Short mmCIF file of C-alpha atoms in Angstrom, two decimals:
data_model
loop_
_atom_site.label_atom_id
_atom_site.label_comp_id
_atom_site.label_asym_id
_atom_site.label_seq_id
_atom_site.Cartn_x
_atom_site.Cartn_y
_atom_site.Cartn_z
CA UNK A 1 14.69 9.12 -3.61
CA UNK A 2 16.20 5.55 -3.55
CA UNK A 3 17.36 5.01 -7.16
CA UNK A 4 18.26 1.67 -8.34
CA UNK A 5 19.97 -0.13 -11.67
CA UNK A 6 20.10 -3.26 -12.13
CA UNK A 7 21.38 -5.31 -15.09
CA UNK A 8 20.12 -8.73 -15.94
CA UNK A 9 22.25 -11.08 -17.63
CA UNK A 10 19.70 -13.45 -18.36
CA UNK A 11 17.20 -11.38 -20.17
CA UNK A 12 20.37 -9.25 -21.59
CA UNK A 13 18.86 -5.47 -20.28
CA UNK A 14 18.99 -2.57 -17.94
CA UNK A 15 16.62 -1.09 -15.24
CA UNK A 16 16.03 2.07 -13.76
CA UNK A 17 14.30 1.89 -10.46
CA UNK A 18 13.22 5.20 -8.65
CA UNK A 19 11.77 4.14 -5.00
CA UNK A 20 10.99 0.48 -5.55
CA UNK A 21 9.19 1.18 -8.82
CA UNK A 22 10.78 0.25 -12.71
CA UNK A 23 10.34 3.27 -14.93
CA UNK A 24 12.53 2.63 -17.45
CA UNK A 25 14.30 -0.65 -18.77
CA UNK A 26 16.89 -1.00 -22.48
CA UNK A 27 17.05 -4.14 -23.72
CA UNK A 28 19.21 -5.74 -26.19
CA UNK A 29 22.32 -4.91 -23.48
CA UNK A 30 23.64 -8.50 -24.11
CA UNK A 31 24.30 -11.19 -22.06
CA UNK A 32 27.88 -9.84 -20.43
CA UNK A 33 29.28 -6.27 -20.37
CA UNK A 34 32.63 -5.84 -20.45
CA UNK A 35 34.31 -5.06 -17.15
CA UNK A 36 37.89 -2.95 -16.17
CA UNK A 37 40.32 -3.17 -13.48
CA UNK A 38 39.43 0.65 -12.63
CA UNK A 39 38.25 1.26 -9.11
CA UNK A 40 35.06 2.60 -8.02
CA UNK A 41 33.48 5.91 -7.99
CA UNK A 42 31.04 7.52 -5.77
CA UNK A 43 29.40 10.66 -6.73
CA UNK A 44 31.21 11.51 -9.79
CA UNK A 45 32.69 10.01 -13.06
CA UNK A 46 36.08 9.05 -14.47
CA UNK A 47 35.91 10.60 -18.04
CA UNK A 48 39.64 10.24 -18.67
CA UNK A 49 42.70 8.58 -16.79
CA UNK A 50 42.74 11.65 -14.48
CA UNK A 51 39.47 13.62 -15.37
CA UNK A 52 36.11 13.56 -13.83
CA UNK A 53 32.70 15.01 -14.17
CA UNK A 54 28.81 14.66 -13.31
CA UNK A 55 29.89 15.28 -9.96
CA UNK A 56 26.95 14.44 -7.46
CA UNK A 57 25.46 17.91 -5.51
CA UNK A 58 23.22 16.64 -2.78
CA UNK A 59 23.07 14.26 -0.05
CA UNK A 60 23.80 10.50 -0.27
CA UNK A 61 22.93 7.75 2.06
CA UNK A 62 23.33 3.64 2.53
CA UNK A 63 25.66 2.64 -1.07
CA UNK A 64 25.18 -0.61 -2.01
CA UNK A 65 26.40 -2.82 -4.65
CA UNK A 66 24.93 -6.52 -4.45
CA UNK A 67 25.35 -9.33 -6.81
CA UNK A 68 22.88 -11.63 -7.93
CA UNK A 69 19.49 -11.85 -9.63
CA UNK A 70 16.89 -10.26 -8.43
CA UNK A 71 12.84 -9.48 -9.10
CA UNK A 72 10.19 -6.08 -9.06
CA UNK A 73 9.42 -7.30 -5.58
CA UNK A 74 12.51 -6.86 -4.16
CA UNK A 75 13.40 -3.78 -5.19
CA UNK A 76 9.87 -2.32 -3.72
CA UNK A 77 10.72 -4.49 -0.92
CA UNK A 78 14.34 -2.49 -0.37
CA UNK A 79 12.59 0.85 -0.59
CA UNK A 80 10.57 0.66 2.36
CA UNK A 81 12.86 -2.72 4.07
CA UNK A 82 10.04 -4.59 3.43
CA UNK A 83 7.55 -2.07 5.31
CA UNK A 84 4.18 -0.72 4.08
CA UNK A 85 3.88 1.84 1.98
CA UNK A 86 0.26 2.06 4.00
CA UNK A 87 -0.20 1.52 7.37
CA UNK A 88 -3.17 3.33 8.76
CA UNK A 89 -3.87 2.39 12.03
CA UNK A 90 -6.62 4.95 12.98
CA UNK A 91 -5.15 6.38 15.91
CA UNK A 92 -5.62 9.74 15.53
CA UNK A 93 -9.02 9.75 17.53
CA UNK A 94 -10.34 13.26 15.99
CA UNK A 95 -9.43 15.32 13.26
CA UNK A 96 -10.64 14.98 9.65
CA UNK A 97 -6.74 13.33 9.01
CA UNK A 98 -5.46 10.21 9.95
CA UNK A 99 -1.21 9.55 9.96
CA UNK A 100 -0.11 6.64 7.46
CA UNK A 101 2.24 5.51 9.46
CA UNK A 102 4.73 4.44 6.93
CA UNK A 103 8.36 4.91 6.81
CA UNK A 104 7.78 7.65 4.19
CA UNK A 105 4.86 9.49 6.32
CA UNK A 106 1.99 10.79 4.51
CA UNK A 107 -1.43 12.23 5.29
CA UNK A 108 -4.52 11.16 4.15
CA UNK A 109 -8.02 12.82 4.22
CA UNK A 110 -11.59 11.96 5.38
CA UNK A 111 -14.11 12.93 3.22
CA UNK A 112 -17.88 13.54 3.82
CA UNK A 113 -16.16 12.76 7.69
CA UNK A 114 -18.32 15.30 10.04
CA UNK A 115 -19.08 13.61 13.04
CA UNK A 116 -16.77 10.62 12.10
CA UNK A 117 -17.42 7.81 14.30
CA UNK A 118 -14.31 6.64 16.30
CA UNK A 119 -14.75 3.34 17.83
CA UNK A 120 -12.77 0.48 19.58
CA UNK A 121 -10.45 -1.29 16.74
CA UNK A 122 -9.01 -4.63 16.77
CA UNK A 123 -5.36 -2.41 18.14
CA UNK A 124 -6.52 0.56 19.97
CA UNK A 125 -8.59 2.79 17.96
CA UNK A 126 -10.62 2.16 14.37
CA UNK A 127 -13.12 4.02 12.15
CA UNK A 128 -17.04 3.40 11.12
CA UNK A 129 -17.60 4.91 8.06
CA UNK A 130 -21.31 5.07 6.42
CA UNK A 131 -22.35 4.99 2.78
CA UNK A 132 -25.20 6.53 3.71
CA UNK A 133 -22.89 9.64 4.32
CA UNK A 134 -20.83 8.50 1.26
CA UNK A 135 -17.43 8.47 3.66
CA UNK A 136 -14.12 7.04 2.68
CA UNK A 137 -10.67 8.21 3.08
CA UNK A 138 -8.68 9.81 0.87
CA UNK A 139 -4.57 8.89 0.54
CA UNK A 140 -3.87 10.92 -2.32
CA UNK A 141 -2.02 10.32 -5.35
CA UNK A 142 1.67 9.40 -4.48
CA UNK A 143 4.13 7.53 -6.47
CA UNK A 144 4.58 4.24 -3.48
CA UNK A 145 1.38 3.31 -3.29
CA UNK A 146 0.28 2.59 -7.48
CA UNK A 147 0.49 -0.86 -8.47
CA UNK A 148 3.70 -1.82 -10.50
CA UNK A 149 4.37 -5.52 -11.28
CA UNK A 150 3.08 -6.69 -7.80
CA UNK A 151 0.95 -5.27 -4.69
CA UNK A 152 -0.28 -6.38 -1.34
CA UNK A 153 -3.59 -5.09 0.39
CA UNK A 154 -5.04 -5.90 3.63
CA UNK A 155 -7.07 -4.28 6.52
CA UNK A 156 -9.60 -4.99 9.44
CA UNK A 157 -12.97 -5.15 8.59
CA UNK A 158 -16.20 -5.19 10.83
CA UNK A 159 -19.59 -5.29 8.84
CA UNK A 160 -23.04 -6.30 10.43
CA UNK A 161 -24.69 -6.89 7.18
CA UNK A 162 -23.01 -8.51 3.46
CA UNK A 163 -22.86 -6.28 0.99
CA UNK A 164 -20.83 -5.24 -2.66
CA UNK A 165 -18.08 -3.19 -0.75
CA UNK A 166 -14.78 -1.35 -1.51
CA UNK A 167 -12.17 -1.91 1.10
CA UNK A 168 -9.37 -0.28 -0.92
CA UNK A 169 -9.46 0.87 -4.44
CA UNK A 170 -7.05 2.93 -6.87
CA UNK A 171 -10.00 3.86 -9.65
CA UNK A 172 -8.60 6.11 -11.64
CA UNK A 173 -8.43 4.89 -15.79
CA UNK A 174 -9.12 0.90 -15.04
CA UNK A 175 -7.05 1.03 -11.61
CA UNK A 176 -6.84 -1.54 -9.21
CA UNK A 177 -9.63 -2.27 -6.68
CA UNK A 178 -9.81 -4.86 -3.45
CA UNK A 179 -13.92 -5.34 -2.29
CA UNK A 180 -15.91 -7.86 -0.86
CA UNK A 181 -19.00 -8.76 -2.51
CA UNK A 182 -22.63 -9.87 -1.14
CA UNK A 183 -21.62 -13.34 -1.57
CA UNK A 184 -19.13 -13.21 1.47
CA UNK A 185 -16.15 -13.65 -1.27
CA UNK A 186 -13.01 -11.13 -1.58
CA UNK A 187 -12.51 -9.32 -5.04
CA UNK A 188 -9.43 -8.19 -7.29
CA UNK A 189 -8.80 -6.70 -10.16
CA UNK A 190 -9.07 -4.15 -12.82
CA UNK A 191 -12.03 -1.46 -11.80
CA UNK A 192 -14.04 -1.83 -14.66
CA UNK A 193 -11.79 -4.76 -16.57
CA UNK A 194 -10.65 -7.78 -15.63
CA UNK A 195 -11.25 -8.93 -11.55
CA UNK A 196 -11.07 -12.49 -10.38
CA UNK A 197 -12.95 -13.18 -7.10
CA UNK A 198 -12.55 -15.91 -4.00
CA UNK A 199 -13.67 -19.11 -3.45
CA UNK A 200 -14.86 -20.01 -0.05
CA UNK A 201 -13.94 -17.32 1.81
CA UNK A 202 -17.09 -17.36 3.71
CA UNK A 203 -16.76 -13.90 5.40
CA UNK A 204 -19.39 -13.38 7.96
CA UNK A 205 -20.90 -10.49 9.81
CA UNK A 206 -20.89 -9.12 13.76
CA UNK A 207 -17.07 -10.32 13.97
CA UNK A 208 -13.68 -8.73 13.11
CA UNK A 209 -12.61 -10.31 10.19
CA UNK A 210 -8.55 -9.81 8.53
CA UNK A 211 -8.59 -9.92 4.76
CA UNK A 212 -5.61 -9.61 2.51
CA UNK A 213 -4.91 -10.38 -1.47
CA UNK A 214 -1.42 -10.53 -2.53
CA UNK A 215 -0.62 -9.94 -6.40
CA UNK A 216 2.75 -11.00 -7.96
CA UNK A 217 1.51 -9.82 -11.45
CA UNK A 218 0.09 -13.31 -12.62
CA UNK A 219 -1.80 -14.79 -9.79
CA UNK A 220 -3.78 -13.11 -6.82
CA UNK A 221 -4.21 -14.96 -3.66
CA UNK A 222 -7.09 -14.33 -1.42
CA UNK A 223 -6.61 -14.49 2.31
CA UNK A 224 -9.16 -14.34 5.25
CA UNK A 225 -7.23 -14.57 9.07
CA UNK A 226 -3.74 -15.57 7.46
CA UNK A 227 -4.97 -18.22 6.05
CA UNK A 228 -4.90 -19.03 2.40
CA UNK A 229 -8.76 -18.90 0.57
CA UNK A 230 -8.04 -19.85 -2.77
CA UNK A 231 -6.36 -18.01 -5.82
CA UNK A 232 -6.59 -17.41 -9.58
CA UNK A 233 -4.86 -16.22 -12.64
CA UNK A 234 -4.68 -12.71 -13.26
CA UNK A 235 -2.87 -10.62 -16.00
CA UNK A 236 -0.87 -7.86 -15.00
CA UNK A 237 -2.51 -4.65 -16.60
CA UNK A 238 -1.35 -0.94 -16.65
CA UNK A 239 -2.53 1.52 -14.27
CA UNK A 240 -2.36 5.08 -14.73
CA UNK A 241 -1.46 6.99 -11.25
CA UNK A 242 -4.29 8.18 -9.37
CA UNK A 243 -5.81 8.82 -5.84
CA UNK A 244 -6.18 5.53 -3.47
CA UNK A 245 -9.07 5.39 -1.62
CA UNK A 246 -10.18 3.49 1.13
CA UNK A 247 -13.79 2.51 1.42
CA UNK A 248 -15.17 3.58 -2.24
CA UNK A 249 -14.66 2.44 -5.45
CA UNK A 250 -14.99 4.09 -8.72
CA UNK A 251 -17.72 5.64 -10.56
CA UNK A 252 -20.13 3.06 -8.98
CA UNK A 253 -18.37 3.72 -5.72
CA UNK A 254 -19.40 0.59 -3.16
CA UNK A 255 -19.26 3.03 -0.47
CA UNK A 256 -18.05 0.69 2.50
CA UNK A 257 -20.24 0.28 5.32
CA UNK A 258 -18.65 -0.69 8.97
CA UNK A 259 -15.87 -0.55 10.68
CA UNK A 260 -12.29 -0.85 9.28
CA UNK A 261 -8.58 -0.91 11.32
CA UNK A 262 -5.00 -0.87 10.33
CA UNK A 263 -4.94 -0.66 6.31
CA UNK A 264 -2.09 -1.86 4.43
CA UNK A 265 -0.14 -1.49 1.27
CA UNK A 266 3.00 -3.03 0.22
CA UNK A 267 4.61 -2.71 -3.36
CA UNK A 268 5.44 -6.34 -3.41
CA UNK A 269 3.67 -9.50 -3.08
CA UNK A 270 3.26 -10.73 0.49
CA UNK A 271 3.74 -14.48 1.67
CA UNK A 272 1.47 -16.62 3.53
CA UNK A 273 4.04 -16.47 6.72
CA UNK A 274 4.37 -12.38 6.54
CA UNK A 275 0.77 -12.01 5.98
CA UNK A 276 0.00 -14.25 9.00
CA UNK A 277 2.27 -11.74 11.27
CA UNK A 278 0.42 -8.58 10.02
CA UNK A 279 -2.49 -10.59 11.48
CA UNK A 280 -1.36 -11.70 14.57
CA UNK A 281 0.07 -8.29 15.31
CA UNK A 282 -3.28 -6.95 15.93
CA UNK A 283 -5.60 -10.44 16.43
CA UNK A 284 -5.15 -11.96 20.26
CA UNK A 285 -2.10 -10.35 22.38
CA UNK A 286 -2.37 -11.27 25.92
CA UNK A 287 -1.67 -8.20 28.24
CA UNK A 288 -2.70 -5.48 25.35
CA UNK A 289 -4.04 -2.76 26.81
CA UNK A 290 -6.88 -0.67 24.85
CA UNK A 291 -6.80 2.82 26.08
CA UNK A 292 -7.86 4.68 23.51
CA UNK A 293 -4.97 7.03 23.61
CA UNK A 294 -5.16 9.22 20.83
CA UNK A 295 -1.59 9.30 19.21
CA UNK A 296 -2.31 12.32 17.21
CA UNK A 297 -5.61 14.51 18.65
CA UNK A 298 -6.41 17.12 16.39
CA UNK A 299 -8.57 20.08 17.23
CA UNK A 300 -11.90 20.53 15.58
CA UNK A 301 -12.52 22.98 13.01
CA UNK A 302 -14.62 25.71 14.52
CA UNK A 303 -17.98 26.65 13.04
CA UNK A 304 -18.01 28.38 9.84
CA UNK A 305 -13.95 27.54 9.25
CA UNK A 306 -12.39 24.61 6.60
CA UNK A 307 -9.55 23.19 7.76
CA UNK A 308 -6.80 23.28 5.25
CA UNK A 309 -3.87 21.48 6.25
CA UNK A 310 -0.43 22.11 5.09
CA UNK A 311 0.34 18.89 3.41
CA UNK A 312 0.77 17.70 -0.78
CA UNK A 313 -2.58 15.34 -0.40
CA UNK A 314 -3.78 18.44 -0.90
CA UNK A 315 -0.82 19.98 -3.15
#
């Protein structure tokens, strides 16, 4: 865990942070708090002039004390050093899993996936997934990837036909959900509440298209190929924790239909400049080699097995 307090002068409180995320703030601190010439202490504390107690049992790592204001973002920024929390690339090249590829590594799930379709992505391999099958993928419920005060989402999408899709949706109790619609415009919002769509985004079909919406908890902004589409006002809304899903929505689910590469989720809001190198990371790179080398080739389930695998998507 990668715990956090901060104290705000300004607004006169105190925050708890556990791994990027606030979950507990006192106001009413003041705007100063009175300070000693008494040293530092890790892992315990001075109850006395000699005495100590609450002394720390566990492991410890990278100590820092920093001064200055700060925002939400950054602190989900300093939890993963400004990495996604989601970065599924898709090159597994079998299996009914696929690696996120995040700095805290988690598993997620294909479901409905028999016979999944692995293809040629815009980086080495990708995945077609069919609402006629009703496919998406699974990520599972964890803590990093919920929306707090701000969220990025992006991904690789490949469609031969417009249509009202979800490209990556949290739809549990009014969650948050990214789709495109049958307009060719980008979507965000509140499943079921409040969403705000694009304004010429003009997505097309037959091509591989890089779409992104960044959220700082008042405004979304609505990318296609790093650059910026237009953006709108948006309240910041509560979101109880649930599964995130990738290619379905809620209880009218979207299913997405096409192909889809390197998904990504970071707890903070993206800039124009960082969300222009997550596309040119995987758009034109002279000399890039695609292989298909699988990075992580499972074996298929025999007939008349399930696979279970050992991991807490599944608990």
């Amino acid at each position: 865990y990668l715990i956090q307090g901060y104290y705000d002068a300004s607004a006169g409180s105190v925050s708890i942070y556990v791994n990027g995320v606030r979950e507990e703030v006192l106001t009413g601190v003041g705007s100063s708090i009175s300070d000693t010439s008494s040293g530092f202490y890790l892992g315990a504390t001075k109850t006395g002039s000699s005495s100590f107690g609450d002394y720390l049992s566990g492991t410890v790592d990278e100590v820092r004390v920093v001064n200055g204001e700060r925002s939400d973002a950054s602190f989900a920024y300093s939890q993963q050093r400004g990495k996604p929390v989601v970065n599924l690339t898709f090159d597994d090249g079998s299996g009914n899993q696929t690696i996120n590829n995040a700095p805290i590594v988690t598993r997620a799930a294909f479901i409905n996936g028999e016979n999944l379709d692995w293809i040629i992505g815009v980086d080495n391999y990708g995945l077609a997934l069919s609402s006629i099958k009703s496919q998406y993928v699974d990520l599972g419920k964890e803590e990093q990837f919920q929306l707090s005060n701000s969220i990025t989402l992006s991904t690789w999408i490949y469609v031969n036909s417009l249509g009202n899709y979800a490209l990556i949706s949290q739809p549990n109790n009014n969650g948050y959900t990214f789709q495109m619609t049958s307009g060719g415009e980008l979507l965000f919002g509140a499943l079921g509440g409040t969403t705000v769509t694009s304004s010429g985004a003009g997505l097309t079909t037959n091509a591989w298209i890089h779409v992104a919406v960044a959220y700082d908890g008042t405004t979304a902004y609505f990318y296609k190929n790093a650059r910026l589409v237009s953006s709108s006002p948006l309240a910041l809304w509560s979101v109880e924790p649930g599964a995130v899903l990738v290619g379905k929505a809620g209880s009218t689910p979207n299913y997405f239909t096409g192909k889809v590469d390197s998904v990504m989720i970071y707890p903070y809001n993206r800039t124009l400049f960082e969300i222009s190198a997550d596309f040119s990371g995987g758009a034109v790179v002279l000399g890039k080699s695609y292989n298909l080398t699988a990075r992580n080739a499972q074996q298929a389930c025999p007939s008349g097995f399930v696979s279970v695998p050992g991991n807490s998507l599944y608990g």
